[in-house]
Amino acid sequence: MTTVLDKKQKIKESLKKTKEKRENQIPKVYQLKISYSNLNKQQKTWLKRVFLEAKWLYNYTVADIQNRLNSKTEKLKQVEVKTPQGYEKRQITCLSSQMKQGILDRIKKNLFDLSKAKQKGIKVGKLKFKSDYRNIPLKQNEITFKVLKDKNKIKLQGLKKPVRVLGLHQLPENCDIAKAELIKKPDGCYIHLTCYIDKQNEKQKQEKINKPIGIDFGIKHQLTLSNGIKINYSVEETKRLKKLQKKLSRQQKGSRNYQKTKQKIQKQHQKIYNRRKDIKNKILSLLKRYEYVLIQEEQIKNWHSGLFGKQIQNTGIGGIISMLKQNIETLIPVNKYEATTKMCSRCGNRKEDITLSDRTYKCNNCGLVIDRDLNSAINILKIGLQKVEKTTIKNLPTDCGEVTPVEKEATARVFKDNPYIRVSYTSTKQEARLFSKP
Ligand SMILES: [Zn+2]
């Protein structure tokens, strides 16, 4: 007797604890796609069958709710199915009892909603049979499913081997995985994962960085920020695309195979486009946090015609600038004739003989040795701020050349999921120290 009470007490306590925890959390649903090409034969059959069995069980229960909506049905190994030839028995082999329970719980919930609507005087019908069941509840984490984040896989109850899924990288580090749903769509199977995230965490993610930032757009490191962050990214044309283009040129125009290859090429272009778009969005989401963003806008144009034209196309810098213009209200452009590369960002001395291949700026006057792009970015920041500081910007910290831990963390968080972006840091202090001799 006491043990049962103890157990009940324990469950009660843990429910209370969860409730308290949830008050500081928000739920978020992540969509994961099951990678069909990585499924083995057994898994493919299972995925087909499990939705079929869910439909059978649902219709079986709905046909006689009074006698069938109970825990006995959760244990059934076979159900009757109505066919044009009469009733037939069907085996339930894929649905686990927790899945069955989930399906029955849903029926209960639907009935409850119906009766509530009825009470309000709304005319309601009965639960209908389904011709397709596309959404199987996976109620308990670690039981009906288990996320193997490092392996990009999810173990489903009833399947020996875990299935590979796409999209797990979206999950934040410290989140509570609560429940999931197995979903069938025209283009494949998905898992919708419901997680609970700390409100605090979510807030921090959006937090503003209360300072202005200057950006130098370059070739070697595509973006250098005045705090020393270098963002390097490139999505090149894939080898497959080049191959396909070659193939297309050999095929007869308008032929069936020609069309096929053309479609494949379009798919590749879409892929590259998506990758670039994602990069741009991530860069934008980082820069949006800054109070002001300063750029020298015409800087790029002169390069287009020259040697670097092709490289610039690959990185799509032009696209980034126009996106910044559209999305950042506090974008401050610096005149293109300002000699931001020639000027020393510490003492203002001008150096005429600096060329594009000089990666380091060495000042003959004050002795500053600094990454060339960082020097420009700081100059852009300083010149731009001079222009507006007196009227609009007040008391903003303009410390440059040093990236703060907050900025570092924000950068890491924004870019961590994208394999085409590399982030590095350069600092004024370090390099200056290296140079100054007693
Ligand atoms: Zn100097």
Coordinates of C-alpha atoms and ligand atoms in Angstrom, one line a residue:
M1 CA 0.0 0.0 0.0
T2 CA 2.6 2.5 1.1
T3 CA 4.7 1.9 -2.0
V4 CA 1.8 2.8 -4.3
L5 CA 1.3 6.0 -2.3
D6 CA 5.0 6.8 -2.4
K7 CA 5.0 6.3 -6.2
K8 CA 2.0 8.6 -6.6
Q9 CA 3.6 11.2 -4.4
K10 CA 6.8 11.0 -6.4
I11 CA 4.9 11.5 -9.7
K12 CA 3.1 14.4 -8.2
E13 CA 6.3 16.0 -7.1
S14 CA 8.1 15.6 -10.4
L15 CA 5.0 17.0 -12.2
K16 CA 5.1 20.0 -9.9
K17 CA 8.8 20.5 -10.6
T18 CA 8.3 20.3 -14.3
K19 CA 5.5 22.8 -14.1
E20 CA 7.7 25.2 -12.2
K21 CA 10.5 24.8 -14.7
R22 CA 8.2 25.4 -17.7
E23 CA 7.2 28.8 -16.3
N24 CA 10.6 30.1 -17.3
Q25 CA 10.6 28.3 -20.6
I26 CA 9.0 28.6 -24.0
P27 CA 8.1 25.7 -26.3
K28 CA 9.5 25.6 -29.7
V29 CA 8.9 23.1 -32.5
Y30 CA 11.7 22.0 -34.8
Q31 CA 11.1 20.2 -38.0
L32 CA 13.5 17.4 -38.9
K33 CA 13.4 15.5 -42.1
I34 CA 14.0 11.8 -42.2
S35 CA 16.7 11.2 -44.8
Y36 CA 15.0 8.7 -47.1
S37 CA 18.2 7.7 -48.9
N38 CA 19.8 6.6 -45.7
L39 CA 17.0 4.3 -44.7
N40 CA 17.5 0.6 -45.0
K41 CA 14.8 -1.7 -46.5
Q42 CA 13.3 -2.6 -43.1
Q43 CA 13.1 1.0 -42.1
K44 CA 11.3 2.0 -45.3
T45 CA 8.8 -0.8 -44.9
W46 CA 8.3 0.1 -41.2
L47 CA 7.6 3.8 -42.0
K48 CA 5.0 2.8 -44.6
R49 CA 3.4 0.3 -42.3
V50 CA 3.3 2.4 -39.1
F51 CA 1.0 5.0 -40.7
L52 CA -1.3 2.3 -42.0
E53 CA -1.6 0.7 -38.6
A54 CA -2.3 4.0 -37.1
K55 CA -5.2 4.5 -39.5
W56 CA -6.5 1.0 -38.7
L57 CA -6.3 1.5 -35.0
Y58 CA -8.0 4.9 -35.2
N59 CA -10.9 3.8 -37.4
Y60 CA -11.3 0.6 -35.3
T61 CA -11.6 2.7 -32.1
V62 CA -13.9 5.4 -33.6
A63 CA -16.2 2.7 -34.9
D64 CA -17.2 1.8 -31.4
I65 CA -16.0 4.4 -29.0
Q66 CA -18.0 3.2 -26.0
N67 CA -16.4 -0.2 -26.0
R68 CA -13.1 0.4 -27.5
L69 CA -11.7 3.7 -26.2
N70 CA -9.9 2.1 -23.2
S71 CA -6.6 0.7 -22.1
K72 CA -7.4 -2.7 -23.5
T73 CA -7.2 -1.3 -27.0
E74 CA -3.7 -0.1 -26.3
K75 CA -2.6 -3.7 -25.9
L76 CA -4.2 -5.1 -29.0
K77 CA -2.0 -7.0 -31.4
Q78 CA -4.7 -7.1 -34.1
V79 CA -7.7 -5.0 -35.1
E80 CA -10.7 -5.5 -37.4
V81 CA -10.7 -3.5 -40.5
K82 CA -13.7 -2.9 -42.7
T83 CA -13.1 -3.8 -46.4
P84 CA -15.4 -4.1 -49.4
Q85 CA -15.3 -7.9 -48.7
G86 CA -16.4 -7.5 -45.1
Y87 CA -14.4 -7.3 -41.9
E88 CA -10.8 -8.6 -41.9
K89 CA -8.2 -8.9 -39.2
R90 CA -5.0 -6.9 -39.4
Q91 CA -1.9 -7.3 -37.3
I92 CA -0.5 -4.4 -35.4
T93 CA 3.3 -5.0 -35.5
C94 CA 4.9 -1.6 -35.8
L95 CA 2.9 0.7 -33.5
S96 CA 4.2 0.5 -29.9
S97 CA 1.8 0.6 -27.0
Q98 CA 2.9 4.2 -26.2
M99 CA 2.0 5.2 -29.8
K100 CA -1.3 3.5 -29.6
Q101 CA -1.9 5.3 -26.3
G102 CA -1.1 8.5 -28.0
I103 CA -3.6 7.9 -30.7
L104 CA -6.3 7.0 -28.2
D105 CA -5.5 10.1 -26.1
R106 CA -6.0 12.2 -29.2
I107 CA -9.4 10.7 -29.7
K108 CA -10.3 11.4 -26.1
K109 CA -9.2 15.0 -26.6
N110 CA -11.2 15.4 -29.8
L111 CA -14.3 14.0 -28.0
F112 CA -13.8 16.4 -25.1
D113 CA -13.5 19.3 -27.5
L114 CA -16.7 18.2 -29.3
S115 CA -18.6 18.0 -26.1
K116 CA -17.4 21.4 -25.1
A117 CA -18.5 22.9 -28.4
K118 CA -21.9 21.2 -27.9
Q119 CA -22.3 22.8 -24.5
K120 CA -21.8 26.1 -26.0
G121 CA -24.6 25.4 -28.4
I122 CA -22.5 24.7 -31.4
K123 CA -23.9 21.9 -33.7
V124 CA -21.4 19.1 -33.8
G125 CA -21.2 15.8 -35.5
K126 CA -19.4 12.6 -34.6
L127 CA -15.7 11.7 -35.1
K128 CA -15.2 10.7 -38.7
F129 CA -13.2 7.8 -40.1
K130 CA -9.9 8.7 -41.7
S131 CA -8.8 7.5 -45.1
D132 CA -5.2 8.5 -44.1
Y133 CA -3.4 8.9 -40.8
R134 CA -0.5 11.3 -41.3
N135 CA 0.5 12.3 -37.8
I136 CA 1.6 9.8 -35.1
P137 CA 2.2 11.2 -31.6
L138 CA 5.5 10.2 -30.0
K139 CA 4.6 11.0 -26.4
Q140 CA 7.6 10.2 -24.3
N141 CA 11.2 11.3 -24.9
E142 CA 13.7 8.5 -24.4
I143 CA 10.9 5.9 -24.8
T144 CA 9.0 6.4 -28.0
F145 CA 12.0 8.2 -29.5
K146 CA 15.5 9.2 -28.6
V147 CA 17.5 12.0 -30.1
L148 CA 21.1 11.2 -30.8
K149 CA 22.3 14.6 -31.6
D150 CA 26.0 13.9 -32.3
K151 CA 25.1 11.3 -34.8
N152 CA 22.3 13.3 -36.4
K153 CA 20.0 10.4 -35.8
I154 CA 16.8 9.6 -33.9
K155 CA 15.9 6.2 -32.5
L156 CA 12.3 5.4 -33.0
Q157 CA 10.6 2.8 -30.8
G158 CA 10.1 -0.3 -32.9
L159 CA 13.0 0.2 -35.2
K160 CA 16.3 -1.5 -34.4
K161 CA 18.6 1.1 -36.0
P162 CA 18.2 4.8 -35.5
V163 CA 17.2 6.8 -38.6
R164 CA 19.2 9.7 -40.0
V165 CA 17.5 13.1 -39.8
L166 CA 18.3 16.5 -41.2
G167 CA 17.9 19.6 -39.1
L168 CA 19.1 18.6 -35.7
H169 CA 21.6 21.4 -35.7
Q170 CA 18.8 23.9 -35.1
L171 CA 18.4 22.6 -31.6
P172 CA 19.9 24.9 -28.9
E173 CA 22.4 23.5 -26.6
N174 CA 20.4 23.4 -23.3
C175 CA 16.9 22.5 -24.3
D176 CA 14.4 20.1 -22.8
I177 CA 13.1 17.7 -25.4
A178 CA 9.5 17.0 -24.5
K179 CA 7.6 15.2 -27.2
A180 CA 7.6 14.5 -30.9
E181 CA 5.3 13.6 -33.8
L182 CA 6.0 11.4 -36.7
I183 CA 4.6 13.0 -39.8
K184 CA 3.9 11.9 -43.4
K185 CA 4.1 14.5 -46.1
P186 CA 4.1 14.2 -49.9
D187 CA 7.8 14.7 -50.1
G188 CA 8.8 12.4 -47.2
C189 CA 8.6 11.7 -43.5
Y190 CA 9.3 14.2 -40.8
I191 CA 9.7 14.4 -37.1
H192 CA 8.4 17.5 -35.4
L193 CA 10.3 17.9 -32.1
T194 CA 8.8 20.0 -29.3
C195 CA 11.5 21.4 -27.0
Y196 CA 11.4 23.8 -24.1
I197 CA 13.9 26.6 -24.1
D198 CA 14.8 28.9 -21.3
K199 CA 13.2 32.3 -21.8
Q200 CA 16.4 33.9 -20.6
N201 CA 18.4 32.2 -23.3
E202 CA 16.0 33.3 -26.0
K203 CA 16.1 36.9 -24.8
Q204 CA 19.9 36.9 -24.7
K205 CA 19.9 35.7 -28.3
Q206 CA 18.2 38.8 -29.4
E207 CA 20.1 41.1 -27.2
K208 CA 21.5 44.3 -28.7
I209 CA 25.1 45.1 -28.6
N210 CA 25.2 48.7 -27.5
K211 CA 27.9 50.0 -29.8
P212 CA 28.6 50.9 -33.4
I213 CA 30.5 48.7 -35.7
G214 CA 32.5 49.5 -38.9
I215 CA 32.8 47.0 -41.7
D216 CA 35.5 46.6 -44.3
F217 CA 34.6 44.5 -47.3
G218 CA 37.6 42.7 -48.6
I219 CA 38.6 39.7 -50.7
K220 CA 40.7 37.5 -48.5
H221 CA 38.5 37.9 -45.5
Q222 CA 35.2 39.0 -47.0
L223 CA 34.1 41.0 -43.9
T224 CA 36.4 42.5 -41.3
L225 CA 34.6 44.2 -38.4
S226 CA 36.2 47.1 -36.5
N227 CA 36.2 44.8 -33.4
G228 CA 38.6 42.4 -35.1
I229 CA 36.0 39.8 -36.1
K230 CA 36.7 38.4 -39.6
I231 CA 34.0 36.6 -41.4
N232 CA 35.1 34.5 -44.3
Y233 CA 32.6 32.8 -46.5
S234 CA 32.4 31.3 -49.9
V235 CA 30.0 29.1 -51.7
E236 CA 31.6 28.0 -54.9
E237 CA 29.9 26.4 -57.8
T238 CA 29.8 22.7 -57.0
K239 CA 31.8 20.1 -59.0
R240 CA 28.6 18.5 -59.9
L241 CA 27.3 21.7 -61.4
K242 CA 30.3 22.0 -63.6
K243 CA 30.0 18.4 -64.7
L244 CA 26.3 18.9 -65.5
Q245 CA 27.0 22.0 -67.5
K246 CA 29.6 20.1 -69.5
K247 CA 27.1 17.3 -70.1
L248 CA 24.5 19.7 -71.2
S249 CA 26.7 21.3 -73.8
R250 CA 27.2 17.9 -75.4
Q251 CA 23.5 17.0 -75.5
Q252 CA 21.1 17.7 -78.2
K253 CA 19.1 20.9 -77.5
G254 CA 15.4 20.1 -76.6
S255 CA 15.9 16.4 -76.3
R256 CA 14.6 14.5 -73.3
N257 CA 18.0 14.0 -71.8
Y258 CA 18.8 17.6 -72.3
Q259 CA 15.7 18.6 -70.4
K260 CA 16.6 16.2 -67.6
T261 CA 20.1 17.6 -67.3
K262 CA 18.7 21.1 -67.3
Q263 CA 16.5 20.3 -64.4
K264 CA 19.4 18.9 -62.5
I265 CA 21.3 22.1 -63.1
Q266 CA 18.4 24.1 -61.8
K267 CA 18.4 22.1 -58.7
Q268 CA 22.1 22.7 -58.2
H269 CA 21.7 26.4 -58.7
Q270 CA 18.9 26.4 -56.2
K271 CA 21.1 24.7 -53.7
I272 CA 23.9 27.2 -54.1
Y273 CA 21.4 30.1 -53.9
N274 CA 20.0 28.7 -50.7
R275 CA 23.4 28.4 -49.1
R276 CA 24.3 32.0 -50.1
K277 CA 21.0 33.2 -48.8
D278 CA 21.5 31.5 -45.5
I279 CA 25.0 33.1 -45.2
K280 CA 23.6 36.5 -45.9
N281 CA 20.8 36.1 -43.4
K282 CA 23.2 35.0 -40.7
I283 CA 25.5 37.9 -41.3
L284 CA 22.6 40.2 -41.2
S285 CA 21.3 38.7 -37.9
L286 CA 24.7 39.4 -36.3
L287 CA 25.0 43.0 -37.6
K288 CA 21.5 43.8 -36.7
R289 CA 22.5 43.6 -33.0
Y290 CA 24.8 46.6 -33.3
E291 CA 23.5 50.0 -32.5
Y292 CA 25.0 51.4 -35.8
V293 CA 26.6 49.8 -38.8
L294 CA 29.1 51.8 -40.8
I295 CA 30.3 50.9 -44.3
Q296 CA 32.1 52.4 -47.2
E297 CA 29.6 51.6 -49.8
E298 CA 31.3 52.2 -53.1
Q299 CA 34.4 50.4 -52.1
I300 CA 33.6 47.2 -54.0
K301 CA 32.5 48.6 -57.3
N302 CA 36.0 49.4 -58.6
W303 CA 37.0 45.8 -58.2
H304 CA 34.3 44.3 -60.2
S305 CA 35.9 44.9 -63.5
G306 CA 39.4 43.8 -62.4
L307 CA 41.2 40.7 -61.4
F308 CA 38.9 39.9 -58.6
G309 CA 35.6 40.1 -60.5
K310 CA 35.0 36.4 -60.4
Q311 CA 35.9 36.0 -56.7
I312 CA 33.5 38.7 -55.8
Q313 CA 30.7 37.0 -57.7
N314 CA 31.2 33.9 -55.7
T315 CA 31.0 35.6 -52.5
G316 CA 28.1 37.9 -53.4
I317 CA 29.3 41.0 -51.5
G318 CA 27.2 43.3 -53.6
G319 CA 24.2 41.4 -52.5
I320 CA 25.1 41.8 -48.9
I321 CA 25.5 45.5 -49.1
S322 CA 22.1 46.0 -50.7
M323 CA 20.6 43.7 -48.1
L324 CA 22.2 45.8 -45.3
K325 CA 20.7 48.9 -46.8
Q326 CA 17.3 47.4 -46.9
N327 CA 17.3 45.9 -43.4
I328 CA 19.4 48.1 -41.1
E329 CA 17.9 51.4 -40.3
T330 CA 21.0 52.7 -38.7
L331 CA 23.3 52.0 -41.6
I332 CA 25.8 54.9 -42.0
P333 CA 27.6 55.1 -45.3
V334 CA 31.1 56.6 -45.5
N335 CA 32.1 58.6 -48.6
K336 CA 33.9 56.4 -51.1
Y337 CA 36.7 58.9 -51.5
E338 CA 37.8 58.7 -47.9
A339 CA 41.2 57.0 -47.9
T340 CA 40.3 54.4 -45.3
T341 CA 43.0 52.0 -46.4
K342 CA 45.8 54.5 -46.5
M343 CA 45.2 56.2 -43.2
C344 CA 46.6 55.0 -39.9
S345 CA 43.7 54.3 -37.6
R346 CA 45.7 55.3 -34.5
C347 CA 47.4 58.5 -35.5
G348 CA 45.8 59.5 -38.8
N349 CA 49.1 59.5 -40.7
R350 CA 48.7 58.8 -44.4
K351 CA 50.7 56.2 -46.3
E352 CA 50.5 56.4 -50.0
D353 CA 52.4 53.3 -51.1
I354 CA 50.1 50.7 -49.7
T355 CA 48.9 48.2 -52.3
L356 CA 46.2 45.5 -52.4
S357 CA 48.7 42.8 -51.7
D358 CA 49.9 44.3 -48.5
R359 CA 48.0 42.4 -45.8
T360 CA 49.5 44.4 -42.9
Y361 CA 49.5 48.1 -42.4
K362 CA 52.6 49.5 -40.8
C363 CA 52.5 53.1 -39.7
N364 CA 55.8 55.0 -40.2
N365 CA 54.7 57.7 -37.8
C366 CA 53.4 56.0 -34.7
G367 CA 54.6 52.4 -35.2
L368 CA 51.2 50.7 -35.4
V369 CA 51.3 47.4 -37.0
I370 CA 47.8 46.2 -37.8
D371 CA 45.9 43.9 -40.1
R372 CA 45.2 45.9 -43.2
D373 CA 41.4 45.3 -43.2
L374 CA 41.0 45.9 -39.5
N375 CA 42.8 49.2 -40.0
S376 CA 40.2 50.1 -42.7
A377 CA 37.3 49.0 -40.6
I378 CA 38.4 51.1 -37.7
N379 CA 38.8 54.1 -40.0
I380 CA 35.4 53.6 -41.5
L381 CA 34.0 53.5 -38.0
K382 CA 35.8 56.6 -36.9
I383 CA 35.1 58.7 -40.0
G384 CA 31.5 57.7 -40.1
L385 CA 30.9 58.5 -36.4
Q386 CA 32.5 61.9 -36.8
K387 CA 29.9 62.7 -39.4
V388 CA 26.9 61.9 -37.2
E389 CA 28.1 61.8 -33.6
K390 CA 27.3 65.3 -32.7
T391 CA 23.7 65.0 -33.6
T392 CA 22.5 61.5 -33.1
I393 CA 25.0 59.3 -31.4
K394 CA 25.7 60.0 -27.9
N395 CA 27.7 58.1 -25.3
L396 CA 28.2 55.0 -27.4
P397 CA 31.3 53.0 -26.6
T398 CA 33.6 53.1 -29.6
D399 CA 36.3 50.8 -28.4
C400 CA 37.7 49.0 -31.4
G401 CA 40.1 46.4 -32.3
E402 CA 39.0 44.3 -29.4
V403 CA 36.2 41.8 -29.5
T404 CA 34.3 41.4 -26.2
P405 CA 33.2 38.1 -24.9
V406 CA 29.6 39.0 -25.5
E407 CA 30.3 39.7 -29.2
K408 CA 32.4 36.5 -29.5
E409 CA 29.5 34.5 -28.0
A410 CA 26.9 36.1 -30.2
T411 CA 29.1 35.5 -33.3
A412 CA 29.6 31.9 -32.4
R413 CA 26.0 31.4 -31.8
V414 CA 24.9 32.9 -35.1
F415 CA 27.4 31.2 -37.3
K416 CA 27.9 27.8 -35.7
D417 CA 25.5 25.9 -38.0
N418 CA 26.9 27.0 -41.3
P419 CA 29.9 25.1 -42.7
Y420 CA 30.5 27.8 -45.3
I421 CA 31.3 30.5 -42.9
R422 CA 34.6 30.8 -41.1
V423 CA 35.2 33.2 -38.3
S424 CA 38.5 34.4 -37.0
Y425 CA 39.7 37.2 -34.7
T426 CA 42.4 39.7 -35.1
S427 CA 43.4 42.3 -32.6
T428 CA 45.2 45.6 -32.6
K429 CA 46.7 45.2 -29.2
Q430 CA 48.5 42.0 -29.9
E431 CA 50.1 43.1 -33.1
A432 CA 50.9 46.5 -31.8
R433 CA 52.7 45.0 -28.9
L434 CA 54.7 42.8 -31.2
F435 CA 56.1 45.8 -33.0
S436 CA 56.9 48.3 -30.3
K437 CA 60.5 48.1 -29.2
P438 CA 61.8 49.8 -26.1
Ligands
ZN1 ZN 50.1 55.8 -36.9

